[in-house]
Amino acid sequence: MESKETMVIPEHVALILDGNGRWAKKRGLPRTMGHKEGCVTVEKTVEIAARMGIRYLTVYGFSTENWKRSVEEVGALMQLFRFYMVRLLKIAKANNVRVKMIGERSRFDKDIVDGINRLERETRDNTGLTFVIAVNYGGRDEIVRAARKLAADVEAGIRNKDEITEQTFASYLDTADIPDPDLLIRTSGELRLSNYLLWQLAYTEIYVTDCLWPDFNKEELEKAIAAYNKRDRRFGGVKTT
Ligand code: IPE
Ligand code: IPE
Ligand code: MG
């Protein structure tokens, strides 16, 4: 393994935090206890990533498909958002972290939307880690919303259809101004994207660990980064060295 000193720190790490339910089940606890513990791990991971010098950390918190879960589980997740949003504001301020939300926020209750807006507003001038939370996020939904906004601009004469390039299209996505992820980490062993960042992950290195999200820690993150350092990113070209 390369020494920590010589490791290249990826600029943007994307995370699919999975396994809260399994973590709870293993302990005979309700699934919601797994989510609660998972929130603590998110807080810790933000601090660890900020200290490591990662520039962007994007975490999948709630997908457009997660509404299919029971009313009790969705309700418990909303309560956790409410609680942890307040804590996150403190953590962000203490660690010079800028918070940004991606996803379609109008489906949330007004107080949650207000909380998200406040988090973004009060941390927007921070210059350290950008912590991106994907809630009510789906890659396909994001692409469709971007296509609609772009079509409206073309219709209004703001843009010409010949101007539509990969770059202009990307500027209509929720992640406009955020570079594509270098490394994707998925916890709990599942080998799928689950509708996460479909456009942005085109050339991202993928790392899957069996570790359940509530058990994720600094060592696990370092293992993922060490594996990333062994990858040979070619972006469709041919390696010359
Ligand atoms: C991830 O954990 C958290 C969310 C999707 C909200 P899960 O709740 O999916 O946990 P498992 O996959 O059932 O173990
Ligand atoms: C992906 O996890 C979504 C989030 C982590 C928020 P899921 O648990 O919802 O994914 P599937 O159902 O296993 O594909
Ligand atoms: Mg899951």
mmCIF file of C-alpha atoms and ligand atoms in Angstrom:
data_model
loop_
_atom_site.group_PDB
_atom_site.id
_atom_site.type_symbol
_atom_site.label_atom_id
_atom_site.label_comp_id
_atom_site.label_asym_id
_atom_site.label_seq_id
_atom_site.Cartn_x
_atom_site.Cartn_y
_atom_site.Cartn_z
ATOM 1 C CA MET A 1 0.000 0.000 0.000
ATOM 2 C CA GLU A 2 1.236 3.495 -0.811
ATOM 3 C CA SER A 3 2.041 5.555 2.235
ATOM 4 C CA LYS A 4 -0.642 8.028 3.246
ATOM 5 C CA GLU A 5 1.721 10.914 2.512
ATOM 6 C CA THR A 6 2.059 10.094 -1.175
ATOM 7 C CA MET A 7 -1.591 9.229 -1.790
ATOM 8 C CA VAL A 8 -3.481 11.405 -4.211
ATOM 9 C CA ILE A 9 -6.651 12.665 -2.566
ATOM 10 C CA PRO A 10 -9.547 12.582 -5.044
ATOM 11 C CA GLU A 11 -11.056 16.009 -5.591
ATOM 12 C CA HIS A 12 -14.628 14.716 -5.527
ATOM 13 C CA VAL A 13 -15.850 11.638 -3.645
ATOM 14 C CA ALA A 14 -19.438 10.458 -4.166
ATOM 15 C CA LEU A 15 -20.990 8.102 -1.622
ATOM 16 C CA ILE A 16 -23.933 5.720 -1.725
ATOM 17 C CA LEU A 17 -24.509 5.146 1.955
ATOM 18 C CA ASP A 18 -26.262 1.820 2.079
ATOM 19 C CA GLY A 19 -26.863 -0.801 4.753
ATOM 20 C CA ASN A 20 -28.516 1.111 7.593
ATOM 21 C CA GLY A 21 -31.389 -1.383 7.644
ATOM 22 C CA ARG A 22 -29.086 -4.414 7.631
ATOM 23 C CA TRP A 23 -26.952 -2.881 10.385
ATOM 24 C CA ALA A 24 -30.045 -2.533 12.586
ATOM 25 C CA LYS A 25 -31.396 -5.977 11.712
ATOM 26 C CA LYS A 26 -28.112 -7.618 12.728
ATOM 27 C CA ARG A 27 -28.598 -6.090 16.172
ATOM 28 C CA GLY A 28 -32.305 -6.897 16.463
ATOM 29 C CA LEU A 29 -33.128 -3.166 16.278
ATOM 30 C CA PRO A 30 -35.763 -1.354 14.172
ATOM 31 C CA ARG A 31 -34.539 -0.053 10.780
ATOM 32 C CA THR A 32 -34.915 3.537 11.981
ATOM 33 C CA MET A 33 -32.174 2.976 14.563
ATOM 34 C CA GLY A 34 -29.893 2.113 11.661
ATOM 35 C CA HIS A 35 -30.790 5.416 9.992
ATOM 36 C CA LYS A 36 -30.097 7.327 13.205
ATOM 37 C CA GLU A 37 -26.676 5.731 13.526
ATOM 38 C CA GLY A 38 -26.141 6.371 9.804
ATOM 39 C CA CYS A 39 -26.699 10.101 10.384
ATOM 40 C CA VAL A 40 -23.954 10.114 13.029
ATOM 41 C CA THR A 41 -21.640 8.464 10.478
ATOM 42 C CA VAL A 42 -22.514 11.165 7.911
ATOM 43 C CA GLU A 43 -21.558 13.882 10.412
ATOM 44 C CA LYS A 44 -18.249 12.183 11.181
ATOM 45 C CA THR A 45 -17.510 11.591 7.503
ATOM 46 C CA VAL A 46 -18.024 15.287 6.681
ATOM 47 C CA GLU A 47 -15.421 16.222 9.293
ATOM 48 C CA ILE A 48 -12.982 13.521 8.178
ATOM 49 C CA ALA A 49 -13.322 14.462 4.499
ATOM 50 C CA ALA A 50 -12.859 18.165 5.286
ATOM 51 C CA ARG A 51 -9.661 17.404 7.224
ATOM 52 C CA MET A 52 -8.310 15.109 4.497
ATOM 53 C CA GLY A 53 -8.558 17.902 1.948
ATOM 54 C CA ILE A 54 -11.305 16.364 -0.191
ATOM 55 C CA ARG A 55 -12.894 19.309 -2.064
ATOM 56 C CA TYR A 56 -16.337 17.813 -2.780
ATOM 57 C CA LEU A 57 -18.241 15.078 -0.951
ATOM 58 C CA THR A 58 -21.618 14.084 -2.409
ATOM 59 C CA VAL A 59 -23.788 11.805 -0.291
ATOM 60 C CA TYR A 60 -26.930 9.979 -1.412
ATOM 61 C CA GLY A 61 -29.350 10.463 1.467
ATOM 62 C CA PHE A 62 -32.769 9.723 -0.034
ATOM 63 C CA SER A 63 -33.648 8.619 -3.557
ATOM 64 C CA THR A 64 -36.712 9.390 -5.659
ATOM 65 C CA GLU A 65 -37.511 5.671 -5.216
ATOM 66 C CA ASN A 66 -37.182 5.666 -1.420
ATOM 67 C CA TRP A 67 -40.733 7.101 -1.105
ATOM 68 C CA LYS A 68 -41.851 3.502 -1.801
ATOM 69 C CA ARG A 69 -40.848 2.544 1.750
ATOM 70 C CA SER A 70 -43.387 2.333 4.580
ATOM 71 C CA VAL A 71 -45.007 5.542 5.852
ATOM 72 C CA GLU A 72 -43.309 4.894 9.202
ATOM 73 C CA GLU A 73 -39.826 4.599 7.700
ATOM 74 C CA VAL A 74 -40.233 7.647 5.421
ATOM 75 C CA GLY A 75 -41.646 9.631 8.366
ATOM 76 C CA ALA A 76 -38.726 8.628 10.573
ATOM 77 C CA LEU A 77 -36.245 9.647 7.849
ATOM 78 C CA MET A 78 -37.922 13.076 7.544
ATOM 79 C CA GLN A 79 -37.674 13.551 11.327
ATOM 80 C CA LEU A 80 -33.980 12.676 11.164
ATOM 81 C CA PHE A 81 -33.443 15.259 8.395
ATOM 82 C CA ARG A 82 -35.097 17.883 10.550
ATOM 83 C CA PHE A 83 -32.890 17.070 13.518
ATOM 84 C CA TYR A 84 -29.602 16.616 11.682
ATOM 85 C CA MET A 85 -30.025 19.704 9.487
ATOM 86 C CA VAL A 86 -29.654 21.862 12.586
ATOM 87 C CA ARG A 87 -26.571 19.947 13.715
ATOM 88 C CA LEU A 88 -25.109 20.047 10.230
ATOM 89 C CA LEU A 89 -25.292 23.848 10.176
ATOM 90 C CA LYS A 90 -23.085 23.965 13.296
ATOM 91 C CA ILE A 91 -20.663 21.372 11.918
ATOM 92 C CA ALA A 92 -20.451 23.167 8.570
ATOM 93 C CA LYS A 93 -19.716 26.496 10.227
ATOM 94 C CA ALA A 94 -17.079 24.977 12.506
ATOM 95 C CA ASN A 95 -15.322 23.204 9.620
ATOM 96 C CA ASN A 96 -15.582 25.891 6.878
ATOM 97 C CA VAL A 97 -17.891 23.547 4.915
ATOM 98 C CA ARG A 98 -20.238 24.783 2.187
ATOM 99 C CA VAL A 99 -23.473 22.797 1.974
ATOM 100 C CA LYS A 100 -25.461 22.280 -1.199
ATOM 101 C CA MET A 101 -28.497 20.154 -1.873
ATOM 102 C CA ILE A 102 -29.253 18.344 -5.112
ATOM 103 C CA GLY A 103 -32.573 16.711 -5.935
ATOM 104 C CA GLU A 104 -36.129 17.922 -6.246
ATOM 105 C CA ARG A 105 -36.934 19.702 -3.018
ATOM 106 C CA SER A 106 -40.570 20.748 -3.562
ATOM 107 C CA ARG A 107 -41.850 17.354 -2.391
ATOM 108 C CA PHE A 108 -40.612 17.973 1.161
ATOM 109 C CA ASP A 109 -42.589 19.736 3.898
ATOM 110 C CA LYS A 110 -42.070 23.491 3.980
ATOM 111 C CA ASP A 111 -40.001 23.491 7.163
ATOM 112 C CA ILE A 112 -37.549 21.018 5.608
ATOM 113 C CA VAL A 113 -37.267 23.149 2.448
ATOM 114 C CA ASP A 114 -36.678 26.221 4.636
ATOM 115 C CA GLY A 115 -33.997 24.318 6.551
ATOM 116 C CA ILE A 116 -32.225 23.293 3.338
ATOM 117 C CA ASN A 117 -32.341 26.875 2.010
ATOM 118 C CA ARG A 118 -30.949 28.159 5.290
ATOM 119 C CA LEU A 119 -28.102 25.622 5.263
ATOM 120 C CA GLU A 120 -27.140 26.656 1.726
ATOM 121 C CA ARG A 121 -27.481 30.389 2.415
ATOM 122 C CA GLU A 122 -25.541 30.446 5.683
ATOM 123 C CA THR A 123 -22.648 28.334 4.401
ATOM 124 C CA ARG A 124 -22.316 29.605 0.835
ATOM 125 C CA ASP A 125 -19.192 31.691 1.500
ATOM 126 C CA ASN A 126 -17.301 28.852 3.204
ATOM 127 C CA THR A 127 -14.186 27.916 1.270
ATOM 128 C CA GLY A 128 -13.384 24.386 2.503
ATOM 129 C CA LEU A 129 -15.143 21.152 1.596
ATOM 130 C CA THR A 130 -18.346 21.392 -0.432
ATOM 131 C CA PHE A 131 -20.758 18.878 1.080
ATOM 132 C CA VAL A 132 -23.464 17.972 -1.412
ATOM 133 C CA ILE A 133 -26.528 16.126 -0.095
ATOM 134 C CA ALA A 134 -28.667 14.277 -2.608
ATOM 135 C CA VAL A 135 -32.213 14.107 -1.247
ATOM 136 C CA ASN A 136 -35.311 13.223 -3.231
ATOM 137 C CA TYR A 137 -32.617 12.731 -5.835
ATOM 138 C CA GLY A 138 -32.780 10.482 -8.892
ATOM 139 C CA GLY A 139 -30.367 10.649 -11.803
ATOM 140 C CA ARG A 140 -33.139 10.198 -14.352
ATOM 141 C CA ASP A 141 -35.337 12.794 -12.652
ATOM 142 C CA GLU A 142 -32.434 15.260 -12.672
ATOM 143 C CA ILE A 143 -31.804 14.709 -16.392
ATOM 144 C CA VAL A 144 -35.500 15.148 -17.226
ATOM 145 C CA ARG A 145 -35.723 18.348 -15.158
ATOM 146 C CA ALA A 146 -32.595 19.682 -16.910
ATOM 147 C CA ALA A 147 -34.068 18.836 -20.323
ATOM 148 C CA ARG A 148 -37.263 20.704 -19.438
ATOM 149 C CA LYS A 149 -35.387 23.826 -18.299
ATOM 150 C CA LEU A 150 -33.269 23.760 -21.439
ATOM 151 C CA ALA A 151 -36.315 23.274 -23.676
ATOM 152 C CA ALA A 152 -37.996 26.250 -21.968
ATOM 153 C CA ASP A 153 -34.916 28.405 -22.662
ATOM 154 C CA VAL A 154 -34.889 27.352 -26.312
ATOM 155 C CA GLU A 155 -38.605 28.091 -26.571
ATOM 156 C CA ALA A 156 -38.062 31.529 -25.006
ATOM 157 C CA GLY A 157 -35.255 32.275 -27.493
ATOM 158 C CA ILE A 158 -32.630 32.439 -24.713
ATOM 159 C CA ARG A 159 -30.732 29.581 -26.360
ATOM 160 C CA ASN A 160 -30.414 28.186 -29.823
ATOM 161 C CA LYS A 161 -30.719 24.399 -30.212
ATOM 162 C CA ASP A 162 -27.331 24.298 -31.988
ATOM 163 C CA GLU A 163 -25.718 25.580 -28.774
ATOM 164 C CA ILE A 164 -26.694 22.384 -26.923
ATOM 165 C CA THR A 165 -23.472 20.569 -26.110
ATOM 166 C CA GLU A 166 -22.501 18.232 -23.281
ATOM 167 C CA GLN A 167 -21.188 21.295 -21.474
ATOM 168 C CA THR A 168 -24.327 23.405 -21.832
ATOM 169 C CA PHE A 169 -26.520 20.441 -20.929
ATOM 170 C CA ALA A 170 -24.451 19.787 -17.778
ATOM 171 C CA SER A 171 -24.950 23.417 -16.753
ATOM 172 C CA TYR A 172 -28.702 22.695 -16.433
ATOM 173 C CA LEU A 173 -28.161 19.768 -14.047
ATOM 174 C CA ASP A 174 -28.398 20.224 -10.267
ATOM 175 C CA THR A 175 -24.629 19.687 -10.180
ATOM 176 C CA ALA A 176 -23.788 22.676 -12.435
ATOM 177 C CA ASP A 177 -20.426 24.093 -11.235
ATOM 178 C CA ILE A 178 -19.506 20.848 -9.435
ATOM 179 C CA PRO A 179 -16.827 18.710 -11.122
ATOM 180 C CA ASP A 180 -17.705 15.071 -11.876
ATOM 181 C CA PRO A 181 -16.852 12.616 -9.072
ATOM 182 C CA ASP A 182 -13.430 10.954 -9.236
ATOM 183 C CA LEU A 183 -14.339 8.150 -6.844
ATOM 184 C CA LEU A 184 -17.687 6.522 -6.030
ATOM 185 C CA ILE A 185 -17.903 4.526 -2.812
ATOM 186 C CA ARG A 186 -20.871 2.243 -2.134
ATOM 187 C CA THR A 187 -21.180 0.568 1.230
ATOM 188 C CA SER A 188 -22.925 -2.772 1.931
ATOM 189 C CA GLY A 189 -21.787 -4.653 -1.134
ATOM 190 C CA GLU A 190 -24.480 -3.941 -3.733
ATOM 191 C CA LEU A 191 -23.082 -3.662 -7.266
ATOM 192 C CA ARG A 192 -25.463 -1.096 -8.718
ATOM 193 C CA LEU A 193 -25.933 2.651 -9.079
ATOM 194 C CA SER A 194 -29.547 2.826 -7.842
ATOM 195 C CA ASN A 195 -30.219 5.891 -10.049
ATOM 196 C CA TYR A 196 -27.332 7.928 -8.579
ATOM 197 C CA LEU A 197 -25.578 10.656 -10.602
ATOM 198 C CA LEU A 198 -26.145 8.849 -13.909
ATOM 199 C CA TRP A 199 -24.676 11.647 -16.036
ATOM 200 C CA GLN A 200 -21.837 12.592 -13.698
ATOM 201 C CA LEU A 201 -20.438 9.094 -12.996
ATOM 202 C CA ALA A 202 -19.529 8.436 -16.656
ATOM 203 C CA TYR A 203 -15.785 8.033 -15.887
ATOM 204 C CA THR A 204 -15.781 7.727 -12.113
ATOM 205 C CA GLU A 205 -13.786 4.946 -10.433
ATOM 206 C CA ILE A 206 -16.117 2.647 -8.489
ATOM 207 C CA TYR A 207 -15.272 1.129 -5.103
ATOM 208 C CA VAL A 208 -17.685 -1.162 -3.256
ATOM 209 C CA THR A 209 -17.135 -2.301 0.315
ATOM 210 C CA ASP A 210 -19.112 -4.833 2.364
ATOM 211 C CA CYS A 211 -18.879 -2.490 5.351
ATOM 212 C CA LEU A 212 -22.374 -1.387 6.419
ATOM 213 C CA TRP A 213 -22.798 2.405 6.401
ATOM 214 C CA PRO A 214 -23.087 2.925 10.193
ATOM 215 C CA ASP A 215 -19.731 1.091 10.570
ATOM 216 C CA PHE A 216 -17.962 3.271 7.957
ATOM 217 C CA ASN A 217 -15.032 5.275 9.342
ATOM 218 C CA LYS A 218 -11.724 6.979 8.520
ATOM 219 C CA GLU A 219 -9.926 3.656 7.923
ATOM 220 C CA GLU A 220 -12.606 2.570 5.439
ATOM 221 C CA LEU A 221 -12.332 5.894 3.612
ATOM 222 C CA GLU A 222 -8.548 5.564 3.506
ATOM 223 C CA LYS A 223 -8.861 2.029 2.096
ATOM 224 C CA ALA A 224 -11.117 3.342 -0.673
ATOM 225 C CA ILE A 225 -8.678 6.137 -1.473
ATOM 226 C CA ALA A 226 -5.757 3.689 -1.489
ATOM 227 C CA ALA A 227 -7.652 1.514 -3.996
ATOM 228 C CA TYR A 228 -8.380 4.631 -6.086
ATOM 229 C CA ASN A 229 -4.644 5.380 -6.166
ATOM 230 C CA LYS A 230 -3.995 2.013 -7.828
ATOM 231 C CA ARG A 231 -6.457 2.671 -10.641
ATOM 232 C CA ASP A 232 -5.374 3.589 -14.116
ATOM 233 C CA ARG A 233 -7.785 6.209 -15.416
ATOM 234 C CA ARG A 234 -7.760 6.286 -19.197
ATOM 235 C CA PHE A 235 -10.986 8.142 -20.098
ATOM 236 C CA GLY A 236 -11.199 6.123 -23.286
ATOM 237 C CA GLY A 237 -7.625 6.885 -24.359
ATOM 238 C CA VAL A 238 -4.487 4.767 -24.328
ATOM 239 C CA LYS A 239 -1.958 4.924 -21.527
ATOM 240 C CA THR A 240 1.306 6.386 -22.779
ATOM 241 C CA THR A 241 3.654 5.871 -19.819
HETATM 242 C C1 IPE B 1 -29.475 3.384 3.261
HETATM 243 O O1 IPE B 1 -29.744 2.268 4.031
HETATM 244 C C2 IPE B 1 -30.285 4.590 3.671
HETATM 245 C C3 IPE B 1 -31.357 4.966 2.727
HETATM 246 C C4 IPE B 1 -31.556 4.425 1.559
HETATM 247 C C5 IPE B 1 -32.277 6.021 3.156
HETATM 248 P P1 IPE B 1 -30.937 1.274 3.715
HETATM 249 O O2 IPE B 1 -32.143 1.725 4.457
HETATM 250 O O3 IPE B 1 -31.135 1.140 2.248
HETATM 251 O O4 IPE B 1 -30.386 -0.063 4.333
HETATM 252 P P2 IPE B 1 -30.542 -1.536 3.759
HETATM 253 O O5 IPE B 1 -30.082 -1.518 2.346
HETATM 254 O O6 IPE B 1 -32.002 -1.878 3.870
HETATM 255 O O7 IPE B 1 -29.689 -2.369 4.631
HETATM 256 C C1 IPE B 2 -29.706 3.825 -2.606
HETATM 257 O O1 IPE B 2 -29.930 2.854 -1.660
HETATM 258 C C2 IPE B 2 -30.323 5.131 -2.170
HETATM 259 C C3 IPE B 2 -29.665 5.796 -1.061
HETATM 260 C C4 IPE B 2 -28.561 5.417 -0.488
HETATM 261 C C5 IPE B 2 -30.289 7.014 -0.577
HETATM 262 P P1 IPE B 2 -31.193 1.858 -1.752
HETATM 263 O O2 IPE B 2 -31.114 0.956 -0.602
HETATM 264 O O3 IPE B 2 -32.444 2.660 -1.910
HETATM 265 O O4 IPE B 2 -30.906 1.102 -3.131
HETATM 266 P P2 IPE B 2 -31.440 -0.297 -3.650
HETATM 267 O O5 IPE B 2 -32.935 -0.309 -3.425
HETATM 268 O O6 IPE B 2 -30.751 -1.356 -2.872
HETATM 269 O O7 IPE B 2 -31.047 -0.326 -5.095
HETATM 270 MG MG MG B 3 -30.420 -0.136 0.856
#
